[in-house]
PDB file of C-alpha atoms in Angstrom:
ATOM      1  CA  UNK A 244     -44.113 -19.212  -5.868  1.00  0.00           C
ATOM      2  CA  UNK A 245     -43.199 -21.298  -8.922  1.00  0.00           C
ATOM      3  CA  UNK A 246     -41.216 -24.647  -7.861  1.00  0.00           C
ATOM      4  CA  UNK A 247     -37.916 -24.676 -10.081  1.00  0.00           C
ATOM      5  CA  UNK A 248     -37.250 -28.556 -10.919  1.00  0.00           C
ATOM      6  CA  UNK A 249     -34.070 -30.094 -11.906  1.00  0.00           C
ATOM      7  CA  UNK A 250     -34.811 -33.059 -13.618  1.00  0.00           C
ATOM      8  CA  UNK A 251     -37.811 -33.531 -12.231  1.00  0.00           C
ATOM      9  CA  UNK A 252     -36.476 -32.987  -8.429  1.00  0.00           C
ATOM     10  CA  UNK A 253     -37.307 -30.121  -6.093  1.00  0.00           C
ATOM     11  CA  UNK A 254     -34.252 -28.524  -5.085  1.00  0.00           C
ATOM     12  CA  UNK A 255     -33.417 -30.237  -2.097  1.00  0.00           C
ATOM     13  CA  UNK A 256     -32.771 -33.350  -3.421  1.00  0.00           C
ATOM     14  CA  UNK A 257     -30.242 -31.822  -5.809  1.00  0.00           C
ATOM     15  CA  UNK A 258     -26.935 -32.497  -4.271  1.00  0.00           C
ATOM     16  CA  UNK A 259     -24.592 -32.494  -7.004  1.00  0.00           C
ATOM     17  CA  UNK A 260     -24.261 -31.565 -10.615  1.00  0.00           C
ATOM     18  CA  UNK A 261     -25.426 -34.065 -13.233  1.00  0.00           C
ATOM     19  CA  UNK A 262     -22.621 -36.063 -14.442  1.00  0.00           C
ATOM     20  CA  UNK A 263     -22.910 -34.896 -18.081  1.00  0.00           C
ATOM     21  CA  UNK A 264     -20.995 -31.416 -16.663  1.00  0.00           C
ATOM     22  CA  UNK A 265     -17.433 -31.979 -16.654  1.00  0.00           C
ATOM     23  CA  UNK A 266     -16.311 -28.642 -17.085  1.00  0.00           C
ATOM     24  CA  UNK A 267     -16.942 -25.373 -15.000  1.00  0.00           C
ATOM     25  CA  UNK A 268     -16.475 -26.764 -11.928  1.00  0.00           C
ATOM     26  CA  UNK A 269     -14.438 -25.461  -9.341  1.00  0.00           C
ATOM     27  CA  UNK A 270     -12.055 -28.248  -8.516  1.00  0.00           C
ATOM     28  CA  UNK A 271      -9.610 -26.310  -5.681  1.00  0.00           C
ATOM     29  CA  UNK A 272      -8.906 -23.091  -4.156  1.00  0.00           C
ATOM     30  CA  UNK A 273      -5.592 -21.973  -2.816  1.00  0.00           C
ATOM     31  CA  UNK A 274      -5.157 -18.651  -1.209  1.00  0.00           C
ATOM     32  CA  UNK A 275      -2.568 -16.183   0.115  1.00  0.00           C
ATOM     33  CA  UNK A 276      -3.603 -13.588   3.074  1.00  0.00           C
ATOM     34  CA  UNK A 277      -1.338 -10.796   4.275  1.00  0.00           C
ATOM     35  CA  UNK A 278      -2.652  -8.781   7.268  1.00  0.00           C
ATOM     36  CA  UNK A 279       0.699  -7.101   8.077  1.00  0.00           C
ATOM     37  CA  UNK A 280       1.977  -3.538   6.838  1.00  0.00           C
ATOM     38  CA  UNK A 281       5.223  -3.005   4.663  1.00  0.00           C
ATOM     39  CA  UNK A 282       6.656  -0.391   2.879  1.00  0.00           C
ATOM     40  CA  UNK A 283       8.449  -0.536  -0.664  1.00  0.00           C
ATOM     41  CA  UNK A 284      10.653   2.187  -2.127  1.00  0.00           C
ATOM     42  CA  UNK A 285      12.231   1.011  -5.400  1.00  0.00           C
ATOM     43  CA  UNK A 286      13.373   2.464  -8.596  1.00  0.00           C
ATOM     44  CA  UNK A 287      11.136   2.927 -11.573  1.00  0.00           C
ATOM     45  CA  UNK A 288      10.239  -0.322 -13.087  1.00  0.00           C
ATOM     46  CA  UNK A 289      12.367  -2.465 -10.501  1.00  0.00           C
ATOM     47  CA  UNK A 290       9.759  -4.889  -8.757  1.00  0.00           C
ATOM     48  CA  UNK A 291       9.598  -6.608  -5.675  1.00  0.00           C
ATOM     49  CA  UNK A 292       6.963  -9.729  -4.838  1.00  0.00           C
ATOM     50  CA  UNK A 293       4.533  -8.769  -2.614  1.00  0.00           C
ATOM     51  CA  UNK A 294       1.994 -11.914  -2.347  1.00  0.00           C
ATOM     52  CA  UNK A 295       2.483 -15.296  -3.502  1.00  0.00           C
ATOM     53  CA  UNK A 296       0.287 -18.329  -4.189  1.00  0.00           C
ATOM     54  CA  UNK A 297       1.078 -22.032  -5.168  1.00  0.00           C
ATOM     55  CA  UNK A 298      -1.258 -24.195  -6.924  1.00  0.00           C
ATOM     56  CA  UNK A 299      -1.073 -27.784  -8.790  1.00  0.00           C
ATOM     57  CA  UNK A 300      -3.316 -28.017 -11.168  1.00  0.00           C
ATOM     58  CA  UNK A 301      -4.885 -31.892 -11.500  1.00  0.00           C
ATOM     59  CA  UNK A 302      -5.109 -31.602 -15.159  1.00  0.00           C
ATOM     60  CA  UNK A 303      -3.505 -29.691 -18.134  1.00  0.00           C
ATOM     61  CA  UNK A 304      -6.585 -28.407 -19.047  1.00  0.00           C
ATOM     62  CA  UNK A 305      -7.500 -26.782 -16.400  1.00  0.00           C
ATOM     63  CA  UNK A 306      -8.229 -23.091 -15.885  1.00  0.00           C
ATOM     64  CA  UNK A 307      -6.694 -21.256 -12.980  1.00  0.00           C
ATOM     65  CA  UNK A 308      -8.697 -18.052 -12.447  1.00  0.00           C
ATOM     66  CA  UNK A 309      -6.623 -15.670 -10.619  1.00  0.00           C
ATOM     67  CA  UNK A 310      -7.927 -12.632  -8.722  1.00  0.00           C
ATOM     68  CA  UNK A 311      -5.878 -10.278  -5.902  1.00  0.00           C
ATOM     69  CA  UNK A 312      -7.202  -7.356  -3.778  1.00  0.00           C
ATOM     70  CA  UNK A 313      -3.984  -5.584  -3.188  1.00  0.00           C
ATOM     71  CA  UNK A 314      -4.976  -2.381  -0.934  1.00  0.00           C
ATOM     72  CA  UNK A 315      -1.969   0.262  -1.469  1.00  0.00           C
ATOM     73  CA  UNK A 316      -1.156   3.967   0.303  1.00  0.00           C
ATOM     74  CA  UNK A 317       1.906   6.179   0.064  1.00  0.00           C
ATOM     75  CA  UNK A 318       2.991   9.615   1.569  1.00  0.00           C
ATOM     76  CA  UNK A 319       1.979  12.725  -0.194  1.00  0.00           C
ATOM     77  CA  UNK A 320       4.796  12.754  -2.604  1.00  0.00           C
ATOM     78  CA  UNK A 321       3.184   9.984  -4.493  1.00  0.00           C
ATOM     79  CA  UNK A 322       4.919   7.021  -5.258  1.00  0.00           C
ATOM     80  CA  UNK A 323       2.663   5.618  -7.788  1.00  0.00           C
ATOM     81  CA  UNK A 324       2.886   1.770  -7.059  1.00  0.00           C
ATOM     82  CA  UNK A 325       1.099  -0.145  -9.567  1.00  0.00           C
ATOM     83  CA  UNK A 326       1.254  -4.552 -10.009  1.00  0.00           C
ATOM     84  CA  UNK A 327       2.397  -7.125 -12.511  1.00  0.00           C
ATOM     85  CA  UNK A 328       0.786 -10.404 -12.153  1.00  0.00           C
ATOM     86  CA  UNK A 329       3.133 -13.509 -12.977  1.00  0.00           C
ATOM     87  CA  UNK A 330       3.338 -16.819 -13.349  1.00  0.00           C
ATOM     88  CA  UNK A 331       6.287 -18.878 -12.622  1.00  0.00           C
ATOM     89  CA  UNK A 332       8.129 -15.418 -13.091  1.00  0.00           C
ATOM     90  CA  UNK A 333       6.364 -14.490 -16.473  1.00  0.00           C
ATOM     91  CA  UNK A 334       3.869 -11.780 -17.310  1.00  0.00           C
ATOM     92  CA  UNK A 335       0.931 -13.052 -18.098  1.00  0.00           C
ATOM     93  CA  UNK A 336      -1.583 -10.133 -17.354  1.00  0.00           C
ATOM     94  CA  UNK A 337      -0.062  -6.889 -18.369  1.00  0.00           C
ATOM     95  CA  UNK A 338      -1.587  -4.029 -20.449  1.00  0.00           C
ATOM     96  CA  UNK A 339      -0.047  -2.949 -23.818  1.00  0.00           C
ATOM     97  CA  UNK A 340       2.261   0.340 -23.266  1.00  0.00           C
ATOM     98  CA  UNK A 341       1.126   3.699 -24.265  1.00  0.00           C
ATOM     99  CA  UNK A 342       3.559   6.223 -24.181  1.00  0.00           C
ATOM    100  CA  UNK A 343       5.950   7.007 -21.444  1.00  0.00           C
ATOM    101  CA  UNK A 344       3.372   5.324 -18.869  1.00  0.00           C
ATOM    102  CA  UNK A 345       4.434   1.903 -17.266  1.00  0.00           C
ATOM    103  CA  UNK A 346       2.290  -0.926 -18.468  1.00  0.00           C
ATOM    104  CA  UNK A 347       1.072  -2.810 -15.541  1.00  0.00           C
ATOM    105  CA  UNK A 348      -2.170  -5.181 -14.057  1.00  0.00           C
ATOM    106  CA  UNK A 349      -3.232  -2.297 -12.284  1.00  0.00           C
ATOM    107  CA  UNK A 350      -2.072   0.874 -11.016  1.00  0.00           C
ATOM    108  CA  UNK A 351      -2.652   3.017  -7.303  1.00  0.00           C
ATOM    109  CA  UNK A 352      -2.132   6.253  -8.939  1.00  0.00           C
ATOM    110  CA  UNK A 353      -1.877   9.352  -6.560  1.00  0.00           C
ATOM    111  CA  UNK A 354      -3.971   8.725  -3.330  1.00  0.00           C
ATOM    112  CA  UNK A 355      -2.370  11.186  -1.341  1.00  0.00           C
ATOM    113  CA  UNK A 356      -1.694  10.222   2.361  1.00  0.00           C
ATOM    114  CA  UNK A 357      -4.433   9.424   3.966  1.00  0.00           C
ATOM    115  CA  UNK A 358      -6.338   7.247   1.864  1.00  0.00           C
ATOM    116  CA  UNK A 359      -5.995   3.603   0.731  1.00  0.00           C
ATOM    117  CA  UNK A 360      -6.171   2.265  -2.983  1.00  0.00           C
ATOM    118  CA  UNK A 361      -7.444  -1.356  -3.515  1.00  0.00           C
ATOM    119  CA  UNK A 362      -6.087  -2.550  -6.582  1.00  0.00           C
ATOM    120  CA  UNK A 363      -8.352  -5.802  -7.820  1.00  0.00           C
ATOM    121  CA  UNK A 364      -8.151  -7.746 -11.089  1.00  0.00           C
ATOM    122  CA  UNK A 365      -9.500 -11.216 -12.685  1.00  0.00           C
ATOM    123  CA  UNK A 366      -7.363 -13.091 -15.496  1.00  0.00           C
ATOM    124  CA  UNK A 367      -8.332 -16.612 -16.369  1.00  0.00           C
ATOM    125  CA  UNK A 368      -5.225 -18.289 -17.231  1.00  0.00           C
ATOM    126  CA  UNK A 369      -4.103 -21.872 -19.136  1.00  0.00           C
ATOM    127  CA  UNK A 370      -1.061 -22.774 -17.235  1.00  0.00           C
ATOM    128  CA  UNK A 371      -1.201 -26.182 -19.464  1.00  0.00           C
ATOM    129  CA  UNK A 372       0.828 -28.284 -16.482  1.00  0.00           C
ATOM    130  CA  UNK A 373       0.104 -30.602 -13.903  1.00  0.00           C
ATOM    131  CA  UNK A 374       2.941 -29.219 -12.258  1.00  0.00           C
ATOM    132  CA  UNK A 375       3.363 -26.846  -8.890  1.00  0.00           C
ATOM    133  CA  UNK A 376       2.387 -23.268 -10.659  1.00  0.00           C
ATOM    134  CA  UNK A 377       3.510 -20.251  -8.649  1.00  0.00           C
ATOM    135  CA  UNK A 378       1.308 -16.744  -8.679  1.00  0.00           C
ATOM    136  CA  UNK A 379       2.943 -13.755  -7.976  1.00  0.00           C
ATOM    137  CA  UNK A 380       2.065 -10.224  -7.306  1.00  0.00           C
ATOM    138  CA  UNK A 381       4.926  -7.904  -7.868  1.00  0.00           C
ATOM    139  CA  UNK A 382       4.589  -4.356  -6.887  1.00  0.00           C
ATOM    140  CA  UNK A 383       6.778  -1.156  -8.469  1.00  0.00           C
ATOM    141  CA  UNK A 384       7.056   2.488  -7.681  1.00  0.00           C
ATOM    142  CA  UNK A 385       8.397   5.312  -9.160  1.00  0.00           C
ATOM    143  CA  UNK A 386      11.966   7.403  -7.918  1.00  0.00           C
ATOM    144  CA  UNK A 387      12.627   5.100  -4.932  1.00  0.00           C
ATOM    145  CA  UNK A 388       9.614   6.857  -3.179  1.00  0.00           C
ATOM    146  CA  UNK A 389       7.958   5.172  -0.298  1.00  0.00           C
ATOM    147  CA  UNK A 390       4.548   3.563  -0.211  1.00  0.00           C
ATOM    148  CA  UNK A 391       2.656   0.614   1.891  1.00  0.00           C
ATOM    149  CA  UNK A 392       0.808  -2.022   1.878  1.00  0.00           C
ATOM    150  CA  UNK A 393      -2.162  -2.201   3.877  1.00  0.00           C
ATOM    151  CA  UNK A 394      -1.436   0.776   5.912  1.00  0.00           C
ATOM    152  CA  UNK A 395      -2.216   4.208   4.951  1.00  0.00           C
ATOM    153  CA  UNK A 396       0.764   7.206   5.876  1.00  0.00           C
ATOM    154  CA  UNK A 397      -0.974   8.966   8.208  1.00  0.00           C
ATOM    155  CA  UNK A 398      -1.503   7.531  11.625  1.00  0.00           C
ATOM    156  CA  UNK A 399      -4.974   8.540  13.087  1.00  0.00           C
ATOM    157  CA  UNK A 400      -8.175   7.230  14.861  1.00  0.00           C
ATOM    158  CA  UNK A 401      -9.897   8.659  11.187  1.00  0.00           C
ATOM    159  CA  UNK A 402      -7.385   5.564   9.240  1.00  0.00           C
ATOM    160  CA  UNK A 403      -7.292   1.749   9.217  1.00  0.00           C
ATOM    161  CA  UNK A 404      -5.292  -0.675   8.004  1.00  0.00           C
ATOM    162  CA  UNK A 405      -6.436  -3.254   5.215  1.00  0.00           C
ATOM    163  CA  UNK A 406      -6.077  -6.689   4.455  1.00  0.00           C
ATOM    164  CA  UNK A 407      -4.805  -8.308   1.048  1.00  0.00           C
ATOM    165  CA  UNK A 408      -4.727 -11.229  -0.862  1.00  0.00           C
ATOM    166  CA  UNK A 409      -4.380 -13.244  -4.055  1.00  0.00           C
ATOM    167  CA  UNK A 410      -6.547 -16.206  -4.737  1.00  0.00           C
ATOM    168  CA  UNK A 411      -6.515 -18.983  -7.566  1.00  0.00           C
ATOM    169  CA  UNK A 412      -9.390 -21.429  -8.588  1.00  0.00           C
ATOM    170  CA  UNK A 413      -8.887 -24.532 -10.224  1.00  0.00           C
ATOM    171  CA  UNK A 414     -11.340 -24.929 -13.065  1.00  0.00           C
ATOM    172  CA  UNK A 415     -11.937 -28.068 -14.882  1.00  0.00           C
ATOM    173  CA  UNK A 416     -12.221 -27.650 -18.927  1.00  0.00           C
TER     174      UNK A 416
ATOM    175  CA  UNK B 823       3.972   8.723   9.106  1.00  0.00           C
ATOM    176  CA  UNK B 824       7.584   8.304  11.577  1.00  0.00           C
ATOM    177  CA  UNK B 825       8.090   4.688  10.684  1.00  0.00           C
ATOM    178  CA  UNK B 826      11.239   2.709   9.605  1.00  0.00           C
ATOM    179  CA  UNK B 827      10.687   3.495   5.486  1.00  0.00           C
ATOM    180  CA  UNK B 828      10.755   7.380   6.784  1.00  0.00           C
ATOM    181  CA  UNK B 829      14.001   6.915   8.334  1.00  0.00           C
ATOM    182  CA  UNK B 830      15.595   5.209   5.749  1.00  0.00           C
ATOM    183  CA  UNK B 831      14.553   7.704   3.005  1.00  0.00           C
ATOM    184  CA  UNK B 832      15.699  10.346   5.583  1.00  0.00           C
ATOM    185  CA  UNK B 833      19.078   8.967   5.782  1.00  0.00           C
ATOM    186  CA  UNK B 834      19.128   8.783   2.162  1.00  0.00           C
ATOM    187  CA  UNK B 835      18.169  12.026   2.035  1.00  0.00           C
ATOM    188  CA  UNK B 836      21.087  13.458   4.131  1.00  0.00           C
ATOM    189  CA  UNK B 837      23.626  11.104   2.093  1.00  0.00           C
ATOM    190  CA  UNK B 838      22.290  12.415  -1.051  1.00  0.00           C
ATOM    191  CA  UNK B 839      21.584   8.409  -2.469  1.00  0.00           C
ATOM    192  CA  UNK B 840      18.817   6.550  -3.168  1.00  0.00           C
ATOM    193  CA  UNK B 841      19.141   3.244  -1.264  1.00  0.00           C
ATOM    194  CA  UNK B 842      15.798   1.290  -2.308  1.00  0.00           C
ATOM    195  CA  UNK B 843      14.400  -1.217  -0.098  1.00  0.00           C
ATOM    196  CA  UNK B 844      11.515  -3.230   0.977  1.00  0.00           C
ATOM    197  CA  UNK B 845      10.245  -3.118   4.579  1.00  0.00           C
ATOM    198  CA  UNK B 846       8.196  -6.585   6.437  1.00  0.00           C
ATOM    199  CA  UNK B 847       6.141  -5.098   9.201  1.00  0.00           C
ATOM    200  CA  UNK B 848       7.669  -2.509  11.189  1.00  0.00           C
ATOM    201  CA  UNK B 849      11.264  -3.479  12.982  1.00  0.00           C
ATOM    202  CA  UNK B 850      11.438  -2.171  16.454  1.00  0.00           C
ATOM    203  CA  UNK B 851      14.738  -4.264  16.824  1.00  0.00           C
ATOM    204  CA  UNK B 852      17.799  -5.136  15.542  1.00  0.00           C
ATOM    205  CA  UNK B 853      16.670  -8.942  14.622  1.00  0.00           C
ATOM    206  CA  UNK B 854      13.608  -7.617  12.877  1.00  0.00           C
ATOM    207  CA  UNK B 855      15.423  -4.956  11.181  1.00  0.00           C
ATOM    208  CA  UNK B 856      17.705  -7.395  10.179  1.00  0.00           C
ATOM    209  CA  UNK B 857      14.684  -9.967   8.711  1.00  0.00           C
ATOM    210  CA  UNK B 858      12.710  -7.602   7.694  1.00  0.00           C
ATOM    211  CA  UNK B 859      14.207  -5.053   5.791  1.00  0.00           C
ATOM    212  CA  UNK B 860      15.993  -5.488   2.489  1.00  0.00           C
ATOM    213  CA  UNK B 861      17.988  -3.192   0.494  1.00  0.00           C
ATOM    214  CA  UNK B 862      17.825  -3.349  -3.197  1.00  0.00           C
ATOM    215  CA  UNK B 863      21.127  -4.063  -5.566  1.00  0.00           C
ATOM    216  CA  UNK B 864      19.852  -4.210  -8.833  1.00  0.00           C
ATOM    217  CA  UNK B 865      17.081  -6.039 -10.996  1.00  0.00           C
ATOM    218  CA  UNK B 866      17.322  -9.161 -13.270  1.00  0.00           C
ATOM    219  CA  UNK B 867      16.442  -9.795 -16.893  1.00  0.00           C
ATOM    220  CA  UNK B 868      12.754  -9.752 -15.726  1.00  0.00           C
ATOM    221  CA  UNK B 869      12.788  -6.495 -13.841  1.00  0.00           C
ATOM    222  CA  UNK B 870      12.925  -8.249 -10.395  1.00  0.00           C
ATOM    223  CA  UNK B 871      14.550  -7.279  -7.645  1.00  0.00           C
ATOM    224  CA  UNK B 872      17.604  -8.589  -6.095  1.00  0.00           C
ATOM    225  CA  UNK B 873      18.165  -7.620  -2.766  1.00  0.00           C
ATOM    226  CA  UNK B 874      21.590  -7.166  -1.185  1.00  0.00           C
ATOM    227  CA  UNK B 875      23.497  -9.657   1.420  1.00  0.00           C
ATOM    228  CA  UNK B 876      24.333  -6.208   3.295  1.00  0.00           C
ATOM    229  CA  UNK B 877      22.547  -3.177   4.632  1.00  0.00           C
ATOM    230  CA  UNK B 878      24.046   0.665   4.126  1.00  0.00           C
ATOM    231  CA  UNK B 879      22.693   1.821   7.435  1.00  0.00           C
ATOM    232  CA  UNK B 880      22.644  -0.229  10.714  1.00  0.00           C
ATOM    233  CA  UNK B 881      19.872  -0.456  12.954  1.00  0.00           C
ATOM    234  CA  UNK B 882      22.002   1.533  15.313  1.00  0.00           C
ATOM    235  CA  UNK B 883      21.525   4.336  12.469  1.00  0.00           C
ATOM    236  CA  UNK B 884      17.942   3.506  11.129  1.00  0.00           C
ATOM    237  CA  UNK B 885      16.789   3.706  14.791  1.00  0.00           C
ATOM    238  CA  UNK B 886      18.467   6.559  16.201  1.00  0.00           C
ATOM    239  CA  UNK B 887      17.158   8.761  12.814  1.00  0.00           C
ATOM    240  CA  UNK B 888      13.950   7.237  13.551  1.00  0.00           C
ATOM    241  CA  UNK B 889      13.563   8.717  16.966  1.00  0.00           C
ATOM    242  CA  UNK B 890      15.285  12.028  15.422  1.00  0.00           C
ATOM    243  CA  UNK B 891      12.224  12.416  13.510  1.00  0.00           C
ATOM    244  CA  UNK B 892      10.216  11.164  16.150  1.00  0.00           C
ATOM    245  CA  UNK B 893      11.135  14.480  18.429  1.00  0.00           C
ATOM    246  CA  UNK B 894      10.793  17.029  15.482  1.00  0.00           C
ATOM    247  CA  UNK B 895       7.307  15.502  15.221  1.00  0.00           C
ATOM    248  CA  UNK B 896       6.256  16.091  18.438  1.00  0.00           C
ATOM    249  CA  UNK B 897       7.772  18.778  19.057  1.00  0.00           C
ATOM    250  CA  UNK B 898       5.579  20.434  16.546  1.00  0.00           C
ATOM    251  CA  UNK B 899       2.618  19.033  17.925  1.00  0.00           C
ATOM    252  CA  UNK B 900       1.668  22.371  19.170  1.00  0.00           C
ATOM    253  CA  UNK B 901       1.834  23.809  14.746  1.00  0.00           C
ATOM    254  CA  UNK B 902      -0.991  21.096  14.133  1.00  0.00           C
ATOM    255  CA  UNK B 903      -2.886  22.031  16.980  1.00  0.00           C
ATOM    256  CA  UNK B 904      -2.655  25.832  16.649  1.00  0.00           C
ATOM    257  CA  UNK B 905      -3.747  24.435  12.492  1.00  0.00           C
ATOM    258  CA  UNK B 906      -6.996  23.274  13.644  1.00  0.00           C
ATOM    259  CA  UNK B 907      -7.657  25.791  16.141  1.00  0.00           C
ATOM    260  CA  UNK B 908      -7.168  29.050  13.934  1.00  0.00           C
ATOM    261  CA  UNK B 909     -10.980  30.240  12.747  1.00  0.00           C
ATOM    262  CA  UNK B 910     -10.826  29.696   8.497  1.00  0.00           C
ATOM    263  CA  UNK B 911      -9.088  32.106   6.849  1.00  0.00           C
ATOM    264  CA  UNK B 912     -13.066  33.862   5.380  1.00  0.00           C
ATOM    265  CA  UNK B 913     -13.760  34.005   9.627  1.00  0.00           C
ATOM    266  CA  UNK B 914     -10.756  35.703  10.115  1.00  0.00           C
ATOM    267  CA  UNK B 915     -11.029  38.138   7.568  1.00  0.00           C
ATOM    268  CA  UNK B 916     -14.632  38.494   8.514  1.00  0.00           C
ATOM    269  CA  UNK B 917     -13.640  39.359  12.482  1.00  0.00           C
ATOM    270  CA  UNK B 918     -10.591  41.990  10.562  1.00  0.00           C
ATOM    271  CA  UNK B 919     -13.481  43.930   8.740  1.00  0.00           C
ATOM    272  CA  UNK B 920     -15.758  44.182  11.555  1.00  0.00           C
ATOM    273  CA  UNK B 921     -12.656  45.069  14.241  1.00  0.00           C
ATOM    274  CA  UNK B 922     -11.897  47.864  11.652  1.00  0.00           C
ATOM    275  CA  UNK B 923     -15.791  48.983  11.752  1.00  0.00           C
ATOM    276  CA  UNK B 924     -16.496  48.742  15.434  1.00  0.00           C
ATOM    277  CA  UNK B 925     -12.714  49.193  17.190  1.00  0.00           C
ATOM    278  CA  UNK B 926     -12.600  45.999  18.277  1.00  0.00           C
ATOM    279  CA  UNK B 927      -9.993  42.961  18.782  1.00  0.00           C
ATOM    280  CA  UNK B 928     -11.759  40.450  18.008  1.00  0.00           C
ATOM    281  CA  UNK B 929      -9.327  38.866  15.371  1.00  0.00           C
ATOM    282  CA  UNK B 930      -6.437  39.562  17.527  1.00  0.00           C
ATOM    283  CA  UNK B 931      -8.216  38.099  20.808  1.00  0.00           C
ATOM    284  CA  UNK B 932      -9.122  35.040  19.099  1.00  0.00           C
ATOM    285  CA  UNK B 933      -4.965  34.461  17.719  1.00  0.00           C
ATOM    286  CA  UNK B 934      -3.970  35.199  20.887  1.00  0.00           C
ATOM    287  CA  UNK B 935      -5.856  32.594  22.688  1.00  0.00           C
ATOM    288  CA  UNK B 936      -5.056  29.749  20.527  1.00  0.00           C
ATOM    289  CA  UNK B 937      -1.294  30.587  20.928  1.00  0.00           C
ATOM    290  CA  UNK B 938      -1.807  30.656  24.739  1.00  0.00           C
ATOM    291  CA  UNK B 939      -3.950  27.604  24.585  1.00  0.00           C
ATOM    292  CA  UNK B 940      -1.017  25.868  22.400  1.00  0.00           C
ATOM    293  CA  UNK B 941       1.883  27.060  23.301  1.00  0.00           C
ATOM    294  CA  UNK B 942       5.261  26.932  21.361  1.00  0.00           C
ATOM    295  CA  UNK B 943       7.639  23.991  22.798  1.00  0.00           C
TER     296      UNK B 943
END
């Protein structure tokens, strides 16, 4: 097997990255867990928060890469919950709108009642501040129909719950 | 599902409204109903919701419609059972055909047992 060397060094004796590398590295990681159930029923395009996250970036040049598993099921009239990612109460992640259809970060769609939709997305964002930044995921329906999060509708030893969460990385640049 | 969020839409349902809400967990008292539920009253300039210092229904209400539910539920227990117990709907016409060939009651002996295996009420 061929020995990879780092500057001459086996592996081993590699125990951090060469000075020279300022930028990439993952300077702190904040996260937000929920392992409880909920259920939202809200007008079209009224949103709630569902999970939020605080970081303070050490620099203004850091990155903060943002990603969220958001795991989503509604009744068999569908509800069609979808998520806006925000920061301090801004979009900052939404697709451009086509047609009638809500643009969103990502959309549940119709997953009828026993079933659970993950919804998962990346965005690499420049808050520019060394200041507290606050992630949110907001969560919208359609009609005022009902649907959960991390519980499917239907109660049965053939469902399970889910858990969720939104996580940001600190990344120096 | 017979949860809170089903007895709240049910209760809008029967008031002909649309009360929209957001539900923490699932109250199974009058503190948690009280913490954990939150009734929509209109949106700001972002689209966000602001929730309302009062509730429409009390958990007197929410809970006795919840248990209301609860009963029709089970008490139909024996409509989901009878569901998966029926042969498919190809079997059953199947048995019909050959009943009409042979004389037999096949079809009808098979109904008859699931309804007397789960009975109504």
């Amino acid at each position: 097997m061929a020995l990879v060397r780092i500057n001459n060094q086996s592996i081993s004796s590699v125990t951090a990255l060469p000075s020279g590398i300022a930028t990439g590295k993952v300077l702190q990681v904040v996260q937000t867990i929920d392992k409880d159930q909920g259920s939202f029923a809200l007008a079209t395009d009224t949103l709630s928060t569902w999970m939020t996250v605080n970081i303070t970036p050490s620099s203004t040049s850091s990155k903060i890469l943002v990603r969220f598993d958001a795991y989503f099921g509604n009744q068999s009239t569908p509800a069609h919950p979808y998520v806006i990612l925000r920061r301090n109460g801004s979009d900052i992640y939404r697709a451009n709108t086509a047609g009638s259809r809500k643009n969103s970060t990502g959309y549940a769609g119709n997953m009828g009642n026993e079933n659970l939709q993950c919804l998962s997305n990346e965005f690499l964002d420049s808050p520019s501040s060394t200041s507290q930044v606050s992630y949110t995921l907001n969560v919208a329906g359609f009609a005022g129909r009902t649907f959960y999060k991390n519980i499917p509708d239907v109660n049965s030893s053939a469902t399970a719950t889910a858990c969720s969460s939104i996580t940001v990385m600190e990344i120096a640049s | 599902m017979t949860d809170i969020a089903t007895a709240i839409q049910s209760l809008n349902k029967k008031g002909g409204v649309n009360h929209e809400f957001v539900v923490r967990g699932e109250p199974t008292n009058e503190a948690e109903y009280n913490s954990g539920v939150d009734f929509v009253s209109g949106a700001d300039a972002n689209g966000t919701a602001i929730f309302s210092d009062t509730k429409p229904y009390t958990w007197s209400e929410v809970s006795a419609e919840k248990a209301l539910l609860q009963t029709e539920y089970d008490n139909n227990q024996y409509q989901r059972d009878r569901a998966s117990a029926y042969p498919s709907l190809q079997d059953q016409l199947d048995m019909q055909y050959w009943d009409s060939v042979n004389g037999t009651n096949t079809w009808k002996d098979k109904i008859a047992e699931v309804k007397t295996t789960y009975p109504k009420g």
